[in-house]
Structure formats: C-alpha cells, structure tokens
Amino acid sequence: MKLSKFCIKRLSALSLFMFTALCSYGRVILPALVSSNMVLQQKATVKLWGKSTRSGSLQIIASWNNKQYKAAINKDSTWHINVTTPAAGGPYNITFNDGEKVTLTNVLIGEVWFCSGQSNMEMPVRGWKNQPVTNSAELLLNADNPKMRLFTVARNPSLTPLNTCNGEWKQADIESVGSFSAVAYQFGLMLQHRLKVPVGLIFSSWGGTKIETWMDKASITQHPEIELPTQLPPPTVDRQPPTALYNGMVHPITSYAIKGFIWYQGEANKDAPNLYKSLFPQMVATWRKQWGGGKLPFYYVQIAPYHYGRDSTNKGPQRLREVQLNAMKVIPNSGMAVTLDIGAERFIHPPDKITVGKRLAHWALANTYNFKTLPFSGPVYRSKAIKNGRLQLYFDYAPLGLTSYGKDLTNFRIAGADNVFHPAKAKITNEGIEVWNDKVKEPLNARYAFDEWVIGELYNVEGFPASSFRTDSLLISNKP
C-alpha cells in the first residue's frame, strides 16, 4: 500500500515533534519515584538513580548544600549515586546534568514511610460505594497540605522482580487525599502534627491479596506447599500468584530510602493461620534486607472482627489474630495496632480508619521517634494464677490498670481440665482481671473475645484495647 505525499509529510512532522519533545526533556531518564514533589528521608544516605543515553559521567547538584556529586554512567546506561540529606526542610531543587540538564523542583526533606497491605489499607479517604470512611468529609475539607506528599504505586503484577514502577508524587489536596489510603493518610497526618516535618507516604496495596503475593521467590520456595507461578493467568492483572506483587510493587521501591513500614493485611489468609505464622516474619525479614538490612520499624494492624457468615469451626479469623499478636514477640522492632473494638459485623472494611491510623502513629512516635512517655499499646496478657477457685490474669502495658469504661466484661470464657469452655464472669482488680464460673470448680484456662465477631470491651486506662487472647495452647484445628 502506497502512502500519499500528504500522509508522508504528516508522519514526518509527527516524528520530528516526538523527537523534539524527547530531547527537550534531556537525556537523563529518572524513575517515577525520583521526581519533582518527592520527599527524601532526612538525615540519611539516600540513593538517586536512573539512566542516561550518554557515556561518561553525570553531575548532580542538590540545592540544600550545592555540593556537586559525580556518578559514573555504566555500559548499560544506568547510574546511581548516594547523597546525604540534611535535617527536614525544603523545598529544594536537584539538578542532573549529563550535558543536558534536568531539574527536579519542590523536593522536600522529611520522614518517608512505605504503606502496604490489602483492601483495608487500600480503602481511600473518600470511601467506596456503599462503604464509608468515618469523618471523610472533614479530612477532605482540611486536605490542602504542601508539606504532605503522596505516591501511589500503580498495580503491576510480575513474574520477575522489576526495577521501576509507575506513579507520581502528589502534594496533598482534596483530589490526591480523596483517592489515597485512609489509614496511611491519618498515620502521616499524626506524624506530621507531632514531628513538625514534611512527610512522604509511598502506598502500595491491592485488595483481596494474600501475603504470599507480597513475598519474594527465595522465601516462597522454602514452603513446598505453595506453588510458584510459571506464567500469570489471564487477565494479566491477576493479583494472587505468589511473588507477583512483590516483584512488581515492592521490589521497584527498595532503592528508595524510607524510615519504616506500616502494614494492614491478613483477612485473605484467615483460613491458614499456621502458614501465616511462618510467612509473616519471613516477609518482614526479606523487606528489611532488600531495603539495606537492619531492623527498620514495622508496624501493622491486627485484622478486625467481622461476621464471615459461614462455618468457621477452625476458628481461622481469631487464630489469625492470635498469630498477629504473637508476631510481636518474633519480629524485632515491630508493633501491632489492635482493632478489636472498632470492627463492623457486616462490613469487612470497618469505616473507622482514623483510629487505626492514629494507633499506628502512636507505635511509631513512641518507639521510632522516642516519645517515651506516649502510650502506644493496649494491655497484653502476661500470666495467670489460680486463687480461691478463680483465675487471676495479669497484663503488660497497663501501668495505670485496666478499664471497661463501665461496661460488663462479657467476652471471657473459662475451662477446667476437661477443656470445655464456659461463659465466665469477670471483674477488674488492682492486679488485673479475675475470671470465674461457679460450675468450674478448678479452672485452668481462660479466653477473651476469642470469636470471629466480637466487640472488644477491655482497655488499659490509656485507652488502648486489648487483643483477643487465650491462656491455653490447645490445638484447635488441624487445618493449615
């Protein structure tokens, strides 16, 4: 087929336009993360990286100190350089020059956190259809915030680890906040309010996903019961294959310096708590290693109570909560925000995301930012004793004692040697909680709120709820 002279001229003009547009940007190619409006971690050595179509070297100048850095351009066109950042501040510019200049503007220095998980982390400030977020209108009314920057990692499952992702750093405003994770946003707001520094949040999440898809191949291969994919099933956006989201939505971020992680996931693994028990610490260890080693803080949310509406004889959801509770003992520099009191019986996405974000922020402020007098955890069961035919339960993280805010404690169960659990009476004492049932003459164990759906009623005086727990270690089910 022959093209008319008119078509040839139009194509030539289009080609010239595209070439001119490409050249006008310069020869330096930067990943989406390294861009204008970004937040870099303060007082840290941060990596800047990219590609250049030229050979030789690349000069980088950051306006916070006007120091000139020099990066060698490798044979494959890649380059990287480590840059030292000052205390929080900005906005700054960063100029890259390989013969043609590219300048990033409105760059802030502050605190950067990676936020990930499934739908309860994904749920945006504006909510979803027929699924509200409490006080979303107020959050949006006050959304304009030039010192808060948000980056959403585009969905991109992959069979192999990728080095780049799609996304854009956006300044917080009604539009960007409305579509951003409500939990992560509230977490960032509270950090910013207390620390008085810019905050950058990198959000990488996908609803309905199991933890396996957020883990790397080396970790998954240690579990022969998990089958690694050889190809992504149609549609190509399938989110469930093990390693797929780690490869496409975590690995591309691992070169970017962060302060720590927040994580809200587990509902999709509710029927395999024993497997989750080993996978969760592995994932945390891998992520920390990929970000350069050390023990970066990792704060996570315990799944909320919810009525799943099916036979739950294996008590999967409450056992998953138990695994998450015990993970704090296994994962160093970690902490868990409890949601036992703010679940929703008929909504797997509880609307109160503000409280969740605040509870995560309390963990970070007290433990990462050294606000030592700030409370951050609910009471955690420590030990038991039997006195006068009643169980006495003792707790950590309750320096001023316990409270139910005047409500009866109705969620305790008690058992003797037969391991049959009966509804129990309970009262708060100066030492902890006393639990009994007059029909159980020789009690051995107790359980609190160990149900799929429950409304937590036990708090410390500081206002943080206790997790569901049990004093026994009986095997509940042989399921995964």
mmCIF file of N, CA and C in Angstrom, residues 22-31 49-54 58 77 96-103:
data_model
loop_
_atom_site.group_PDB
_atom_site.id
_atom_site.type_symbol
_atom_site.label_atom_id
_atom_site.label_comp_id
_atom_site.label_asym_id
_atom_site.label_seq_id
_atom_site.Cartn_x
_atom_site.Cartn_y
_atom_site.Cartn_z
ATOM 1 N N LEU A 22 11.192 14.621 23.161
ATOM 2 C CA LEU A 22 12.099 13.768 23.920
ATOM 3 C C LEU A 22 13.365 14.512 24.272
ATOM 4 N N CYS A 23 13.929 15.198 23.319
ATOM 5 C CA CYS A 23 15.176 15.917 23.555
ATOM 6 C C CYS A 23 14.983 17.085 24.504
ATOM 7 N N SER A 24 13.794 17.696 24.474
ATOM 8 C CA SER A 24 13.579 18.855 25.323
ATOM 9 C C SER A 24 13.607 18.467 26.791
ATOM 10 N N TYR A 25 13.302 17.209 27.097
ATOM 11 C CA TYR A 25 13.373 16.740 28.474
ATOM 12 C C TYR A 25 14.811 16.497 28.890
ATOM 13 N N GLY A 26 15.667 16.221 27.951
ATOM 14 C CA GLY A 26 17.058 15.915 28.260
ATOM 15 C C GLY A 26 17.324 14.434 28.088
ATOM 16 N N ARG A 27 18.591 14.064 28.285
ATOM 17 C CA ARG A 27 18.990 12.675 28.100
ATOM 18 C C ARG A 27 18.919 11.874 29.394
ATOM 19 N N VAL A 28 18.784 12.553 30.522
ATOM 20 C CA VAL A 28 18.684 11.861 31.801
ATOM 21 C C VAL A 28 17.286 11.269 31.949
ATOM 22 N N ILE A 29 17.234 9.989 32.271
ATOM 23 C CA ILE A 29 15.961 9.301 32.468
ATOM 24 C C ILE A 29 15.865 8.908 33.934
ATOM 25 N N LEU A 30 14.825 9.364 34.608
ATOM 26 C CA LEU A 30 14.656 9.127 36.035
ATOM 27 C C LEU A 30 13.447 8.232 36.294
ATOM 28 N N PRO A 31 13.514 7.394 37.330
ATOM 29 C CA PRO A 31 12.341 6.597 37.694
ATOM 30 C C PRO A 31 11.249 7.484 38.269
ATOM 31 N N TRP A 49 18.960 7.421 41.368
ATOM 32 C CA TRP A 49 19.371 6.535 40.280
ATOM 33 C C TRP A 49 18.549 6.808 39.025
ATOM 34 N N GLY A 50 19.041 6.248 37.923
ATOM 35 C CA GLY A 50 18.341 6.417 36.662
ATOM 36 C C GLY A 50 19.160 5.909 35.500
ATOM 37 N N LYS A 51 18.910 6.471 34.326
ATOM 38 C CA LYS A 51 19.642 6.101 33.119
ATOM 39 C C LYS A 51 20.049 7.368 32.373
ATOM 40 N N SER A 52 21.028 7.215 31.499
ATOM 41 C CA SER A 52 21.436 8.306 30.615
ATOM 42 C C SER A 52 21.810 7.718 29.267
ATOM 43 N N THR A 53 21.438 8.417 28.225
ATOM 44 C CA THR A 53 21.771 7.944 26.881
ATOM 45 C C THR A 53 23.205 8.285 26.504
ATOM 46 N N ARG A 54 23.905 8.970 27.394
ATOM 47 C CA ARG A 54 25.293 9.332 27.118
ATOM 48 C C ARG A 54 26.238 8.434 27.903
ATOM 49 N N LEU A 58 27.842 11.715 35.123
ATOM 50 C CA LEU A 58 26.691 12.582 35.330
ATOM 51 C C LEU A 58 26.951 13.426 36.570
ATOM 52 N N SER A 77 23.886 1.939 30.512
ATOM 53 C CA SER A 77 23.260 3.270 30.598
ATOM 54 C C SER A 77 22.743 3.619 31.990
ATOM 55 N N PHE A 96 20.307 17.357 37.531
ATOM 56 C CA PHE A 96 21.095 16.283 36.930
ATOM 57 C C PHE A 96 21.612 16.796 35.590
ATOM 58 N N ASN A 97 22.894 16.572 35.324
ATOM 59 C CA ASN A 97 23.486 17.125 34.103
ATOM 60 C C ASN A 97 24.448 16.116 33.491
ATOM 61 N N ASP A 98 24.083 15.582 32.338
ATOM 62 C CA ASP A 98 24.992 14.723 31.577
ATOM 63 C C ASP A 98 25.391 15.416 30.273
ATOM 64 N N GLY A 99 25.280 16.717 30.276
ATOM 65 C CA GLY A 99 25.457 17.531 29.077
ATOM 66 C C GLY A 99 24.191 18.288 28.773
ATOM 67 N N GLU A 100 23.084 17.726 29.231
ATOM 68 C CA GLU A 100 21.790 18.394 29.188
ATOM 69 C C GLU A 100 21.185 18.300 30.580
ATOM 70 N N LYS A 101 20.640 19.388 31.061
ATOM 71 C CA LYS A 101 20.169 19.464 32.434
ATOM 72 C C LYS A 101 18.719 19.011 32.580
ATOM 73 N N VAL A 102 18.472 18.308 33.679
ATOM 74 C CA VAL A 102 17.118 18.006 34.132
ATOM 75 C C VAL A 102 17.047 18.434 35.591
ATOM 76 N N THR A 103 16.090 19.262 35.941
ATOM 77 C CA THR A 103 15.984 19.778 37.301
ATOM 78 C C THR A 103 14.666 19.346 37.937
#
